[in-house]
PDB file of C-alpha atoms in Angstrom:
ATOM      1  CA  UNK L   1     -28.945  70.690   6.439  1.00 92.00           C
ATOM      2  CA  UNK L   2     -25.713  70.862   8.407  1.00 96.00           C
ATOM      3  CA  UNK L   3     -21.989  70.538   7.746  1.00 97.00           C
ATOM      4  CA  UNK L   4     -20.111  67.565   9.155  1.00 97.00           C
ATOM      5  CA  UNK L   5     -17.057  65.422   8.653  1.00 97.00           C
ATOM      6  CA  UNK L   6     -18.332  62.124   7.301  1.00 97.00           C
ATOM      7  CA  UNK L   7     -16.331  58.901   7.314  1.00 97.00           C
ATOM      8  CA  UNK L   8     -17.390  56.190   4.863  1.00 96.00           C
ATOM      9  CA  UNK L   9     -15.884  52.763   4.286  1.00 92.00           C
ATOM     10  CA  UNK L  10     -16.678  49.640   2.341  1.00 87.00           C
ATOM     11  CA  UNK L  11     -14.653  46.642   1.193  1.00 82.00           C
ATOM     12  CA  UNK L  12     -12.849  48.680  -1.463  1.00 84.00           C
ATOM     13  CA  UNK L  13     -12.425  52.216  -0.213  1.00 92.00           C
ATOM     14  CA  UNK L  14     -12.340  54.652   2.702  1.00 94.00           C
ATOM     15  CA  UNK L  15     -13.289  58.318   2.451  1.00 95.00           C
ATOM     16  CA  UNK L  16     -13.173  61.211   4.915  1.00 95.00           C
ATOM     17  CA  UNK L  17     -14.663  64.499   3.761  1.00 96.00           C
ATOM     18  CA  UNK L  18     -16.618  67.557   4.841  1.00 96.00           C
ATOM     19  CA  UNK L  19     -20.201  67.100   3.668  1.00 95.00           C
ATOM     20  CA  UNK L  20     -23.625  68.721   3.796  1.00 96.00           C
ATOM     21  CA  UNK L  21     -25.991  66.289   5.521  1.00 96.00           C
ATOM     22  CA  UNK L  22     -29.734  66.301   6.049  1.00 95.00           C
ATOM     23  CA  UNK L  23     -31.137  66.409   9.567  1.00 94.00           C
ATOM     24  CA  UNK L  24     -33.039  63.203   8.829  1.00 93.00           C
ATOM     25  CA  UNK L  25     -29.714  61.329   8.873  1.00 94.00           C
ATOM     26  CA  UNK L  26     -29.148  62.097  12.567  1.00 95.00           C
ATOM     27  CA  UNK L  27     -29.545  59.237  15.091  1.00 94.00           C
ATOM     28  CA  UNK L  28     -32.840  58.777  16.881  1.00 93.00           C
ATOM     29  CA  UNK L  29     -31.837  60.110  20.312  1.00 97.00           C
ATOM     30  CA  UNK L  30     -33.585  62.534  22.655  1.00 95.00           C
ATOM     31  CA  UNK L  31     -31.475  65.730  22.537  1.00 98.00           C
ATOM     32  CA  UNK L  32     -30.626  67.710  19.400  1.00 98.00           C
ATOM     33  CA  UNK L  33     -27.566  69.882  19.922  1.00 97.00           C
ATOM     34  CA  UNK L  34     -26.386  72.896  17.965  1.00 98.00           C
ATOM     35  CA  UNK L  35     -22.639  72.278  18.197  1.00 98.00           C
ATOM     36  CA  UNK L  36     -20.593  75.462  18.493  1.00 98.00           C
ATOM     37  CA  UNK L  37     -17.176  73.969  19.168  1.00 98.00           C
ATOM     38  CA  UNK L  38     -15.641  70.516  19.110  1.00 98.00           C
ATOM     39  CA  UNK L  39     -12.025  69.431  19.474  1.00 96.00           C
ATOM     40  CA  UNK L  40      -9.533  67.172  17.750  1.00 95.00           C
ATOM     41  CA  UNK L  41      -8.311  64.318  19.922  1.00 91.00           C
ATOM     42  CA  UNK L  42      -5.936  61.456  19.186  1.00 89.00           C
ATOM     43  CA  UNK L  43      -8.876  59.051  18.894  1.00 92.00           C
ATOM     44  CA  UNK L  44     -10.589  61.397  16.419  1.00 96.00           C
ATOM     45  CA  UNK L  45      -7.413  61.535  14.350  1.00 95.00           C
ATOM     46  CA  UNK L  46      -7.185  57.738  14.274  1.00 94.00           C
ATOM     47  CA  UNK L  47     -10.793  57.556  13.072  1.00 96.00           C
ATOM     48  CA  UNK L  48     -10.285  60.194  10.382  1.00 96.00           C
ATOM     49  CA  UNK L  49      -7.162  58.403   9.141  1.00 94.00           C
ATOM     50  CA  UNK L  50      -8.858  54.965   9.300  1.00 93.00           C
ATOM     51  CA  UNK L  51      -6.139  53.729  11.650  1.00 89.00           C
ATOM     52  CA  UNK L  52      -7.045  51.276  14.377  1.00 80.00           C
ATOM     53  CA  UNK L  53     -10.458  49.857  15.265  1.00 87.00           C
ATOM     54  CA  UNK L  54     -11.963  53.139  16.486  1.00 92.00           C
ATOM     55  CA  UNK L  55     -15.088  53.341  14.329  1.00 95.00           C
ATOM     56  CA  UNK L  56     -17.590  50.557  14.982  1.00 93.00           C
ATOM     57  CA  UNK L  57     -20.396  51.584  12.608  1.00 93.00           C
ATOM     58  CA  UNK L  58     -20.423  53.157   9.155  1.00 95.00           C
ATOM     59  CA  UNK L  59     -20.926  55.810   7.964  1.00 96.00           C
ATOM     60  CA  UNK L  60     -19.676  57.807  10.954  1.00 97.00           C
ATOM     61  CA  UNK L  61     -19.374  61.427  12.013  1.00 98.00           C
ATOM     62  CA  UNK L  62     -16.311  61.569  14.287  1.00 98.00           C
ATOM     63  CA  UNK L  63     -15.868  63.835  17.289  1.00 97.00           C
ATOM     64  CA  UNK L  64     -15.742  62.533  20.855  1.00 96.00           C
ATOM     65  CA  UNK L  65     -16.184  66.057  22.278  1.00 96.00           C
ATOM     66  CA  UNK L  66     -18.776  68.746  21.731  1.00 97.00           C
ATOM     67  CA  UNK L  67     -20.132  71.883  23.369  1.00 98.00           C
ATOM     68  CA  UNK L  68     -23.121  73.933  22.341  1.00 98.00           C
ATOM     69  CA  UNK L  69     -26.782  74.751  22.862  1.00 98.00           C
ATOM     70  CA  UNK L  70     -29.739  72.363  23.064  1.00 98.00           C
ATOM     71  CA  UNK L  71     -32.134  72.983  20.157  1.00 97.00           C
ATOM     72  CA  UNK L  72     -34.729  70.342  21.030  1.00 96.00           C
ATOM     73  CA  UNK L  73     -35.100  67.851  23.853  1.00 97.00           C
ATOM     74  CA  UNK L  74     -37.504  65.215  25.109  1.00 97.00           C
ATOM     75  CA  UNK L  75     -35.136  64.410  27.988  1.00 96.00           C
ATOM     76  CA  UNK L  76     -36.414  65.472  31.412  1.00 95.00           C
ATOM     77  CA  UNK L  77     -33.209  67.246  32.454  1.00 95.00           C
ATOM     78  CA  UNK L  78     -32.574  69.395  29.392  1.00 97.00           C
ATOM     79  CA  UNK L  79     -34.572  72.047  27.550  1.00 97.00           C
ATOM     80  CA  UNK L  80     -34.033  74.177  24.474  1.00 97.00           C
ATOM     81  CA  UNK L  81     -31.455  76.855  25.208  1.00 97.00           C
ATOM     82  CA  UNK L  82     -29.429  74.844  27.749  1.00 98.00           C
ATOM     83  CA  UNK L  83     -25.659  74.939  27.280  1.00 98.00           C
ATOM     84  CA  UNK L  84     -24.091  71.486  27.548  1.00 98.00           C
ATOM     85  CA  UNK L  85     -20.927  69.428  27.083  1.00 97.00           C
ATOM     86  CA  UNK L  86     -20.443  65.962  25.627  1.00 96.00           C
ATOM     87  CA  UNK L  87     -17.376  63.806  26.288  1.00 94.00           C
ATOM     88  CA  UNK L  88     -17.113  60.181  25.194  1.00 91.00           C
ATOM     89  CA  UNK L  89     -19.969  57.684  25.609  1.00 94.00           C
ATOM     90  CA  UNK L  90     -19.007  56.187  22.245  1.00 94.00           C
ATOM     91  CA  UNK L  91     -19.565  59.382  20.235  1.00 96.00           C
ATOM     92  CA  UNK L  92     -17.560  59.175  17.017  1.00 96.00           C
ATOM     93  CA  UNK L  93     -17.165  55.432  17.537  1.00 96.00           C
ATOM     94  CA  UNK L  94     -20.560  53.742  17.910  1.00 95.00           C
ATOM     95  CA  UNK L  95     -22.807  56.701  17.125  1.00 95.00           C
ATOM     96  CA  UNK L  96     -22.386  60.052  15.373  1.00 97.00           C
ATOM     97  CA  UNK L  97     -20.196  62.571  17.165  1.00 97.00           C
ATOM     98  CA  UNK L  98     -19.642  66.310  17.269  1.00 98.00           C
ATOM     99  CA  UNK L  99     -17.294  67.252  14.425  1.00 98.00           C
ATOM    100  CA  UNK L 100     -20.438  68.691  12.893  1.00 98.00           C
ATOM    101  CA  UNK L 101     -22.747  71.674  13.171  1.00 98.00           C
ATOM    102  CA  UNK L 102     -25.475  69.511  14.687  1.00 97.00           C
ATOM    103  CA  UNK L 103     -25.585  66.332  16.763  1.00 98.00           C
ATOM    104  CA  UNK L 104     -28.330  64.192  18.242  1.00 97.00           C
ATOM    105  CA  UNK L 105     -27.394  62.571  21.545  1.00 97.00           C
ATOM    106  CA  UNK L 106     -28.734  60.817  24.617  1.00 96.00           C
ATOM    107  CA  UNK L 107     -29.499  63.255  27.415  1.00 96.00           C
ATOM    108  CA  UNK L 108     -27.782  61.091  30.029  1.00 94.00           C
ATOM    109  CA  UNK L 109     -24.494  61.557  28.166  1.00 96.00           C
ATOM    110  CA  UNK L 110     -24.544  65.320  28.623  1.00 96.00           C
ATOM    111  CA  UNK L 111     -23.408  67.551  31.479  1.00 95.00           C
ATOM    112  CA  UNK L 112     -24.356  71.203  31.930  1.00 97.00           C
ATOM    113  CA  UNK L 113     -21.715  73.697  30.887  1.00 97.00           C
ATOM    114  CA  UNK L 114     -20.413  75.272  34.124  1.00 95.00           C
ATOM    115  CA  UNK L 115     -21.283  78.951  34.455  1.00 91.00           C
ATOM    116  CA  UNK L 116     -17.637  80.045  34.465  1.00 92.00           C
ATOM    117  CA  UNK L 117     -16.927  78.399  31.096  1.00 94.00           C
ATOM    118  CA  UNK L 118     -17.989  79.158  27.550  1.00 96.00           C
ATOM    119  CA  UNK L 119     -18.202  76.550  24.790  1.00 97.00           C
ATOM    120  CA  UNK L 120     -14.795  77.378  23.303  1.00 97.00           C
ATOM    121  CA  UNK L 121     -13.012  77.160  26.654  1.00 96.00           C
ATOM    122  CA  UNK L 122     -14.756  73.880  27.422  1.00 96.00           C
ATOM    123  CA  UNK L 123     -13.467  72.417  24.165  1.00 96.00           C
ATOM    124  CA  UNK L 124      -9.993  73.842  24.751  1.00 95.00           C
ATOM    125  CA  UNK L 125     -10.100  71.508  27.739  1.00 94.00           C
ATOM    126  CA  UNK L 126     -12.230  68.785  26.137  1.00 93.00           C
ATOM    127  CA  UNK L 127     -11.733  65.109  26.849  1.00 92.00           C
ATOM    128  CA  UNK L 128      -8.019  65.759  27.386  1.00 91.00           C
ATOM    129  CA  UNK L 129      -8.619  68.297  30.145  1.00 92.00           C
ATOM    130  CA  UNK L 130     -11.398  66.293  31.714  1.00 92.00           C
ATOM    131  CA  UNK L 131      -9.184  63.170  31.672  1.00 96.00           C
ATOM    132  CA  UNK L 132      -6.272  65.116  33.147  1.00 96.00           C
ATOM    133  CA  UNK L 133      -8.533  66.259  35.985  1.00 96.00           C
ATOM    134  CA  UNK L 134      -9.668  62.676  36.616  1.00 96.00           C
ATOM    135  CA  UNK L 135      -5.977  61.720  36.939  1.00 97.00           C
ATOM    136  CA  UNK L 136      -5.252  64.595  39.312  1.00 96.00           C
ATOM    137  CA  UNK L 137      -8.281  63.704  41.430  1.00 95.00           C
ATOM    138  CA  UNK L 138      -7.116  60.088  41.598  1.00 96.00           C
ATOM    139  CA  UNK L 139      -3.748  61.265  42.937  1.00 97.00           C
ATOM    140  CA  UNK L 140      -5.549  63.420  45.491  1.00 95.00           C
ATOM    141  CA  UNK L 141      -7.738  60.523  46.654  1.00 95.00           C
ATOM    142  CA  UNK L 142      -4.563  58.544  47.292  1.00 97.00           C
ATOM    143  CA  UNK L 143      -3.267  61.475  49.386  1.00 97.00           C
ATOM    144  CA  UNK L 144      -0.374  62.415  47.112  1.00 98.00           C
ATOM    145  CA  UNK L 145       0.773  65.872  48.209  1.00 97.00           C
ATOM    146  CA  UNK L 146       3.334  68.362  46.841  1.00 97.00           C
ATOM    147  CA  UNK L 147       5.782  67.690  49.671  1.00 97.00           C
ATOM    148  CA  UNK L 148       5.776  63.949  48.827  1.00 98.00           C
ATOM    149  CA  UNK L 149       8.005  64.545  45.805  1.00 97.00           C
ATOM    150  CA  UNK L 150       7.990  65.012  42.050  1.00 98.00           C
ATOM    151  CA  UNK L 151       5.171  64.138  39.668  1.00 98.00           C
ATOM    152  CA  UNK L 152       6.037  62.671  36.278  1.00 98.00           C
ATOM    153  CA  UNK L 153       3.833  63.510  33.295  1.00 98.00           C
ATOM    154  CA  UNK L 154       4.462  61.468  30.147  1.00 97.00           C
ATOM    155  CA  UNK L 155       3.318  62.425  26.670  1.00 94.00           C
ATOM    156  CA  UNK L 156       3.727  65.900  28.083  1.00 94.00           C
ATOM    157  CA  UNK L 157       3.277  67.962  24.921  1.00 90.00           C
ATOM    158  CA  UNK L 158      -0.034  66.290  24.095  1.00 89.00           C
ATOM    159  CA  UNK L 159      -3.457  67.402  25.252  1.00 88.00           C
ATOM    160  CA  UNK L 160      -3.739  65.340  28.451  1.00 93.00           C
ATOM    161  CA  UNK L 161      -0.121  65.989  29.364  1.00 94.00           C
ATOM    162  CA  UNK L 162      -0.322  69.731  28.808  1.00 92.00           C
ATOM    163  CA  UNK L 163      -3.452  70.184  30.918  1.00 93.00           C
ATOM    164  CA  UNK L 164      -2.129  67.844  33.625  1.00 96.00           C
ATOM    165  CA  UNK L 165       1.080  69.877  33.906  1.00 96.00           C
ATOM    166  CA  UNK L 166      -0.894  73.098  34.291  1.00 94.00           C
ATOM    167  CA  UNK L 167      -3.255  71.609  36.904  1.00 95.00           C
ATOM    168  CA  UNK L 168      -0.477  69.997  38.946  1.00 96.00           C
ATOM    169  CA  UNK L 169       1.788  73.042  38.839  1.00 95.00           C
ATOM    170  CA  UNK L 170      -1.133  75.145  39.993  1.00 93.00           C
ATOM    171  CA  UNK L 171      -1.439  72.880  43.030  1.00 94.00           C
ATOM    172  CA  UNK L 172       2.217  73.393  43.943  1.00 96.00           C
ATOM    173  CA  UNK L 173       3.679  70.122  42.639  1.00 98.00           C
ATOM    174  CA  UNK L 174       7.105  69.952  41.066  1.00 98.00           C
ATOM    175  CA  UNK L 175       6.268  68.498  37.668  1.00 98.00           C
ATOM    176  CA  UNK L 176       8.735  66.676  35.430  1.00 98.00           C
ATOM    177  CA  UNK L 177       7.621  66.481  31.806  1.00 98.00           C
ATOM    178  CA  UNK L 178       8.634  63.601  29.539  1.00 97.00           C
ATOM    179  CA  UNK L 179       8.519  64.279  25.799  1.00 95.00           C
ATOM    180  CA  UNK L 180      10.112  63.138  22.574  1.00 91.00           C
ATOM    181  CA  UNK L 181      10.022  66.690  21.225  1.00 87.00           C
ATOM    182  CA  UNK L 182      13.011  68.563  22.608  1.00 87.00           C
ATOM    183  CA  UNK L 183      11.890  71.732  20.836  1.00 89.00           C
ATOM    184  CA  UNK L 184       8.870  71.883  23.154  1.00 90.00           C
ATOM    185  CA  UNK L 185      10.944  72.299  26.337  1.00 94.00           C
ATOM    186  CA  UNK L 186      10.338  76.053  26.612  1.00 94.00           C
ATOM    187  CA  UNK L 187       6.619  75.563  26.011  1.00 93.00           C
ATOM    188  CA  UNK L 188       6.393  72.876  28.710  1.00 95.00           C
ATOM    189  CA  UNK L 189       8.215  75.055  31.229  1.00 96.00           C
ATOM    190  CA  UNK L 190       5.966  77.979  30.368  1.00 94.00           C
ATOM    191  CA  UNK L 191       2.872  75.974  31.302  1.00 94.00           C
ATOM    192  CA  UNK L 192       4.336  74.761  34.579  1.00 95.00           C
ATOM    193  CA  UNK L 193       6.953  72.005  34.138  1.00 97.00           C
ATOM    194  CA  UNK L 194       9.973  72.406  36.418  1.00 98.00           C
ATOM    195  CA  UNK L 195      12.080  70.000  34.345  1.00 98.00           C
ATOM    196  CA  UNK L 196      11.864  68.341  30.938  1.00 97.00           C
ATOM    197  CA  UNK L 197      13.347  64.904  30.206  1.00 97.00           C
ATOM    198  CA  UNK L 198      13.692  62.952  26.981  1.00 96.00           C
ATOM    199  CA  UNK L 199      11.109  60.200  26.618  1.00 95.00           C
ATOM    200  CA  UNK L 200      13.956  57.878  25.582  1.00 95.00           C
ATOM    201  CA  UNK L 201      14.800  57.585  29.276  1.00 96.00           C
ATOM    202  CA  UNK L 202      11.514  55.710  29.758  1.00 97.00           C
ATOM    203  CA  UNK L 203      10.474  54.251  26.416  1.00 96.00           C
ATOM    204  CA  UNK L 204      12.930  51.333  26.075  1.00 96.00           C
ATOM    205  CA  UNK L 205      12.831  48.038  28.019  1.00 95.00           C
ATOM    206  CA  UNK L 206      14.143  48.626  31.551  1.00 94.00           C
ATOM    207  CA  UNK L 207      14.799  46.928  34.870  1.00 95.00           C
ATOM    208  CA  UNK L 208      12.064  45.581  37.148  1.00 96.00           C
ATOM    209  CA  UNK L 209      13.013  48.257  39.674  1.00 97.00           C
ATOM    210  CA  UNK L 210      14.882  51.504  39.198  1.00 96.00           C
ATOM    211  CA  UNK L 211      15.945  54.354  41.428  1.00 97.00           C
ATOM    212  CA  UNK L 212      12.952  55.743  43.310  1.00 98.00           C
ATOM    213  CA  UNK L 213      11.980  59.206  42.092  1.00 98.00           C
ATOM    214  CA  UNK L 214       8.279  59.878  41.507  1.00 98.00           C
ATOM    215  CA  UNK L 215       5.623  60.422  44.154  1.00 98.00           C
ATOM    216  CA  UNK L 216       3.029  60.198  41.406  1.00 98.00           C
ATOM    217  CA  UNK L 217       2.675  59.755  37.664  1.00 98.00           C
ATOM    218  CA  UNK L 218       0.203  60.804  34.975  1.00 98.00           C
ATOM    219  CA  UNK L 219       0.838  58.487  32.022  1.00 98.00           C
ATOM    220  CA  UNK L 220      -0.850  58.698  28.630  1.00 96.00           C
ATOM    221  CA  UNK L 221       1.682  56.525  26.787  1.00 96.00           C
ATOM    222  CA  UNK L 222       1.500  52.977  28.136  1.00 96.00           C
ATOM    223  CA  UNK L 223       3.775  50.037  27.245  1.00 97.00           C
ATOM    224  CA  UNK L 224       7.453  50.335  28.308  1.00 97.00           C
ATOM    225  CA  UNK L 225       6.976  53.960  29.354  1.00 98.00           C
ATOM    226  CA  UNK L 226       4.307  53.026  31.879  1.00 98.00           C
ATOM    227  CA  UNK L 227       6.321  50.046  33.130  1.00 98.00           C
ATOM    228  CA  UNK L 228       9.432  52.181  33.645  1.00 98.00           C
ATOM    229  CA  UNK L 229       7.394  54.891  35.355  1.00 98.00           C
ATOM    230  CA  UNK L 230       6.088  52.289  37.803  1.00 98.00           C
ATOM    231  CA  UNK L 231       9.593  50.894  38.335  1.00 98.00           C
ATOM    232  CA  UNK L 232      10.935  54.336  39.340  1.00 98.00           C
ATOM    233  CA  UNK L 233       7.998  55.430  41.505  1.00 98.00           C
ATOM    234  CA  UNK L 234       8.752  55.899  45.206  1.00 98.00           C
ATOM    235  CA  UNK L 235       7.502  53.599  47.935  1.00 98.00           C
ATOM    236  CA  UNK L 236       3.746  54.030  48.289  1.00 98.00           C
ATOM    237  CA  UNK L 237       3.551  56.209  45.186  1.00 98.00           C
ATOM    238  CA  UNK L 238       0.645  56.361  42.742  1.00 98.00           C
ATOM    239  CA  UNK L 239       0.623  55.928  38.960  1.00 98.00           C
ATOM    240  CA  UNK L 240      -2.427  56.925  36.923  1.00 98.00           C
ATOM    241  CA  UNK L 241      -2.730  55.430  33.428  1.00 98.00           C
ATOM    242  CA  UNK L 242      -5.062  57.013  30.880  1.00 96.00           C
ATOM    243  CA  UNK L 243      -3.593  56.338  27.433  1.00 92.00           C
ATOM    244  CA  UNK L 244      -1.673  53.918  25.251  1.00 90.00           C
ATOM    245  CA  UNK L 245       0.064  55.960  22.573  1.00 87.00           C
ATOM    246  CA  UNK L 246       3.121  53.647  22.735  1.00 92.00           C
ATOM    247  CA  UNK L 247       1.040  50.498  23.028  1.00 91.00           C
ATOM    248  CA  UNK L 248      -1.483  48.630  25.149  1.00 91.00           C
ATOM    249  CA  UNK L 249       0.961  45.973  26.328  1.00 95.00           C
ATOM    250  CA  UNK L 250       2.334  46.030  29.874  1.00 96.00           C
ATOM    251  CA  UNK L 251       5.764  44.344  29.569  1.00 96.00           C
ATOM    252  CA  UNK L 252       6.787  44.518  33.228  1.00 96.00           C
ATOM    253  CA  UNK L 253       6.834  42.666  36.535  1.00 97.00           C
ATOM    254  CA  UNK L 254       4.973  42.837  39.826  1.00 97.00           C
ATOM    255  CA  UNK L 255       8.079  44.140  41.620  1.00 98.00           C
ATOM    256  CA  UNK L 256       6.981  47.803  42.015  1.00 98.00           C
ATOM    257  CA  UNK L 257       3.585  46.779  43.347  1.00 98.00           C
ATOM    258  CA  UNK L 258       4.744  44.052  45.749  1.00 97.00           C
ATOM    259  CA  UNK L 259       8.105  45.443  46.923  1.00 97.00           C
ATOM    260  CA  UNK L 260       7.282  49.171  46.965  1.00 98.00           C
ATOM    261  CA  UNK L 261       3.517  49.228  47.394  1.00 98.00           C
ATOM    262  CA  UNK L 262       3.038  51.272  44.232  1.00 98.00           C
ATOM    263  CA  UNK L 263      -0.592  51.753  43.157  1.00 98.00           C
ATOM    264  CA  UNK L 264      -1.520  51.650  39.464  1.00 98.00           C
ATOM    265  CA  UNK L 265      -4.888  53.274  38.799  1.00 98.00           C
ATOM    266  CA  UNK L 266      -6.622  53.089  35.437  1.00 97.00           C
ATOM    267  CA  UNK L 267      -8.461  56.216  34.307  1.00 97.00           C
ATOM    268  CA  UNK L 268     -11.396  55.782  31.927  1.00 94.00           C
ATOM    269  CA  UNK L 269     -12.932  58.934  30.499  1.00 90.00           C
ATOM    270  CA  UNK L 270     -15.327  57.352  27.990  1.00 90.00           C
ATOM    271  CA  UNK L 271     -17.779  55.636  30.340  1.00 90.00           C
ATOM    272  CA  UNK L 272     -16.972  57.419  33.611  1.00 89.00           C
ATOM    273  CA  UNK L 273     -20.002  57.852  35.900  1.00 89.00           C
ATOM    274  CA  UNK L 274     -21.911  61.096  35.499  1.00 89.00           C
ATOM    275  CA  UNK L 275     -21.172  62.191  39.084  1.00 90.00           C
ATOM    276  CA  UNK L 276     -17.435  61.982  38.382  1.00 91.00           C
ATOM    277  CA  UNK L 277     -17.890  64.007  35.197  1.00 92.00           C
ATOM    278  CA  UNK L 278     -19.864  66.722  36.943  1.00 93.00           C
ATOM    279  CA  UNK L 279     -17.269  66.981  39.684  1.00 93.00           C
ATOM    280  CA  UNK L 280     -14.350  67.074  37.247  1.00 94.00           C
ATOM    281  CA  UNK L 281     -15.924  69.793  35.108  1.00 96.00           C
ATOM    282  CA  UNK L 282     -16.826  71.874  38.157  1.00 94.00           C
ATOM    283  CA  UNK L 283     -13.249  71.645  39.394  1.00 93.00           C
ATOM    284  CA  UNK L 284     -11.910  72.582  35.972  1.00 94.00           C
ATOM    285  CA  UNK L 285     -14.146  75.651  35.868  1.00 93.00           C
ATOM    286  CA  UNK L 286     -12.953  76.755  39.304  1.00 91.00           C
ATOM    287  CA  UNK L 287      -9.247  76.035  38.975  1.00 87.00           C
ATOM    288  CA  UNK L 288      -8.603  76.817  35.319  1.00 82.00           C
ATOM    289  CA  UNK L 289      -5.547  78.958  34.613  1.00 86.00           C
ATOM    290  CA  UNK L 290      -6.768  80.823  31.539  1.00 86.00           C
ATOM    291  CA  UNK L 291      -3.303  82.075  30.608  1.00 87.00           C
ATOM    292  CA  UNK L 292      -1.832  78.589  30.614  1.00 85.00           C
ATOM    293  CA  UNK L 293      -4.824  77.196  28.725  1.00 89.00           C
ATOM    294  CA  UNK L 294      -4.397  79.871  26.048  1.00 90.00           C
ATOM    295  CA  UNK L 295      -0.758  78.830  25.701  1.00 86.00           C
ATOM    296  CA  UNK L 296      -1.663  75.217  24.935  1.00 86.00           C
ATOM    297  CA  UNK L 297      -4.636  75.908  22.623  1.00 93.00           C
ATOM    298  CA  UNK L 298      -5.050  76.723  18.944  1.00 93.00           C
ATOM    299  CA  UNK L 299      -8.236  76.948  16.905  1.00 97.00           C
ATOM    300  CA  UNK L 300      -9.045  75.602  13.449  1.00 97.00           C
ATOM    301  CA  UNK L 301     -12.174  75.597  11.259  1.00 97.00           C
ATOM    302  CA  UNK L 302     -14.023  72.359  10.523  1.00 97.00           C
ATOM    303  CA  UNK L 303     -12.591  72.236   6.996  1.00 94.00           C
ATOM    304  CA  UNK L 304      -9.019  72.129   8.354  1.00 96.00           C
ATOM    305  CA  UNK L 305      -9.661  69.119  10.593  1.00 97.00           C
ATOM    306  CA  UNK L 306      -8.663  66.465   8.067  1.00 96.00           C
ATOM    307  CA  UNK L 307      -5.168  67.930   7.600  1.00 95.00           C
ATOM    308  CA  UNK L 308      -4.853  68.597  11.323  1.00 95.00           C
ATOM    309  CA  UNK L 309      -5.625  64.945  12.075  1.00 95.00           C
ATOM    310  CA  UNK L 310      -2.719  63.816   9.896  1.00 94.00           C
ATOM    311  CA  UNK L 311      -0.403  66.312  11.609  1.00 93.00           C
ATOM    312  CA  UNK L 312      -1.497  65.123  15.054  1.00 91.00           C
ATOM    313  CA  UNK L 313      -0.742  61.490  14.225  1.00 90.00           C
ATOM    314  CA  UNK L 314       2.657  62.532  12.866  1.00 87.00           C
ATOM    315  CA  UNK L 315       3.517  64.198  16.190  1.00 82.00           C
ATOM    316  CA  UNK L 316       3.298  67.697  14.758  1.00 80.00           C
ATOM    317  CA  UNK L 317       0.625  69.096  17.097  1.00 83.00           C
ATOM    318  CA  UNK L 318       1.081  70.186  20.684  1.00 81.00           C
ATOM    319  CA  UNK L 319      -1.510  70.931  23.319  1.00 85.00           C
ATOM    320  CA  UNK L 320      -5.150  71.238  22.409  1.00 91.00           C
ATOM    321  CA  UNK L 321      -6.865  71.782  19.041  1.00 94.00           C
ATOM    322  CA  UNK L 322     -10.264  73.484  19.224  1.00 96.00           C
ATOM    323  CA  UNK L 323     -12.508  73.051  16.168  1.00 97.00           C
ATOM    324  CA  UNK L 324     -14.866  75.923  15.392  1.00 97.00           C
ATOM    325  CA  UNK L 325     -17.544  74.048  13.464  1.00 96.00           C
ATOM    326  CA  UNK L 326     -19.302  77.284  12.498  1.00 90.00           C
ATOM    327  CA  UNK L 327     -16.569  78.675  10.225  1.00 85.00           C
TER     328      UNK L 327
END
């Protein structure tokens, strides 16, 4: 038996609760994982609240992230006792995820936990940190350098935004944080932002082109915010897009891309190739600022996840939420 958050839905009702489940209910995959820590992400919160088409099969155990120890494996690469990380691959959407004490997963979805990280630290980073690193690496591949100018980070108080600010500041960039939560300005500056702006400057319909400012952008918001970020990016600048909290529409024009040579790069964390995952996690383990990560992280027990999901969707959570599934 193991504890898990279980989501159930039929034509008449939806229920999210912490339950005791039998091991026989686990999917028929090749690695059984003792989960030590998971995390609460925006997608998890949507699933727990039954908002949006996140869950594809019912019943479902949510949790797109997990870190722990392999208990049993028939996969060639992993053996009992190995410490591993899961991010994405449809966990919590198409098959049971890691907001549970135990998970059964495909071995090819897993990456080894880097030696410099423990399970809790890995989940303090989680999909948000791994996605932020993918964005930073995309900027690097396009040769964006600190002396090119400022980097804009939208959705700055969220998980991706918070980690991205820390990573970019650590590389010497001047980071401008966009947020709708003015009370978080001190927090954002503490983790590396040089300036904080109100998201209202970017979230309303704007002009096809604005004053050039950004050498690069990490956007987790989408819609008008992404369009306005592109419209104010400098000639030859790079915009990375990894989220759609404001919406999945793109209500803009081709002007920034044709007239200023701006590059818009989509960042997918769910199905990213394993080589990219391994590289991102190795970089995170080497470049992690533990003090900044501690500042953006708080821990909750599994039983508190349902309330925390509601708070996250209401905009009441900043940074990263680590879920200790063992308490």
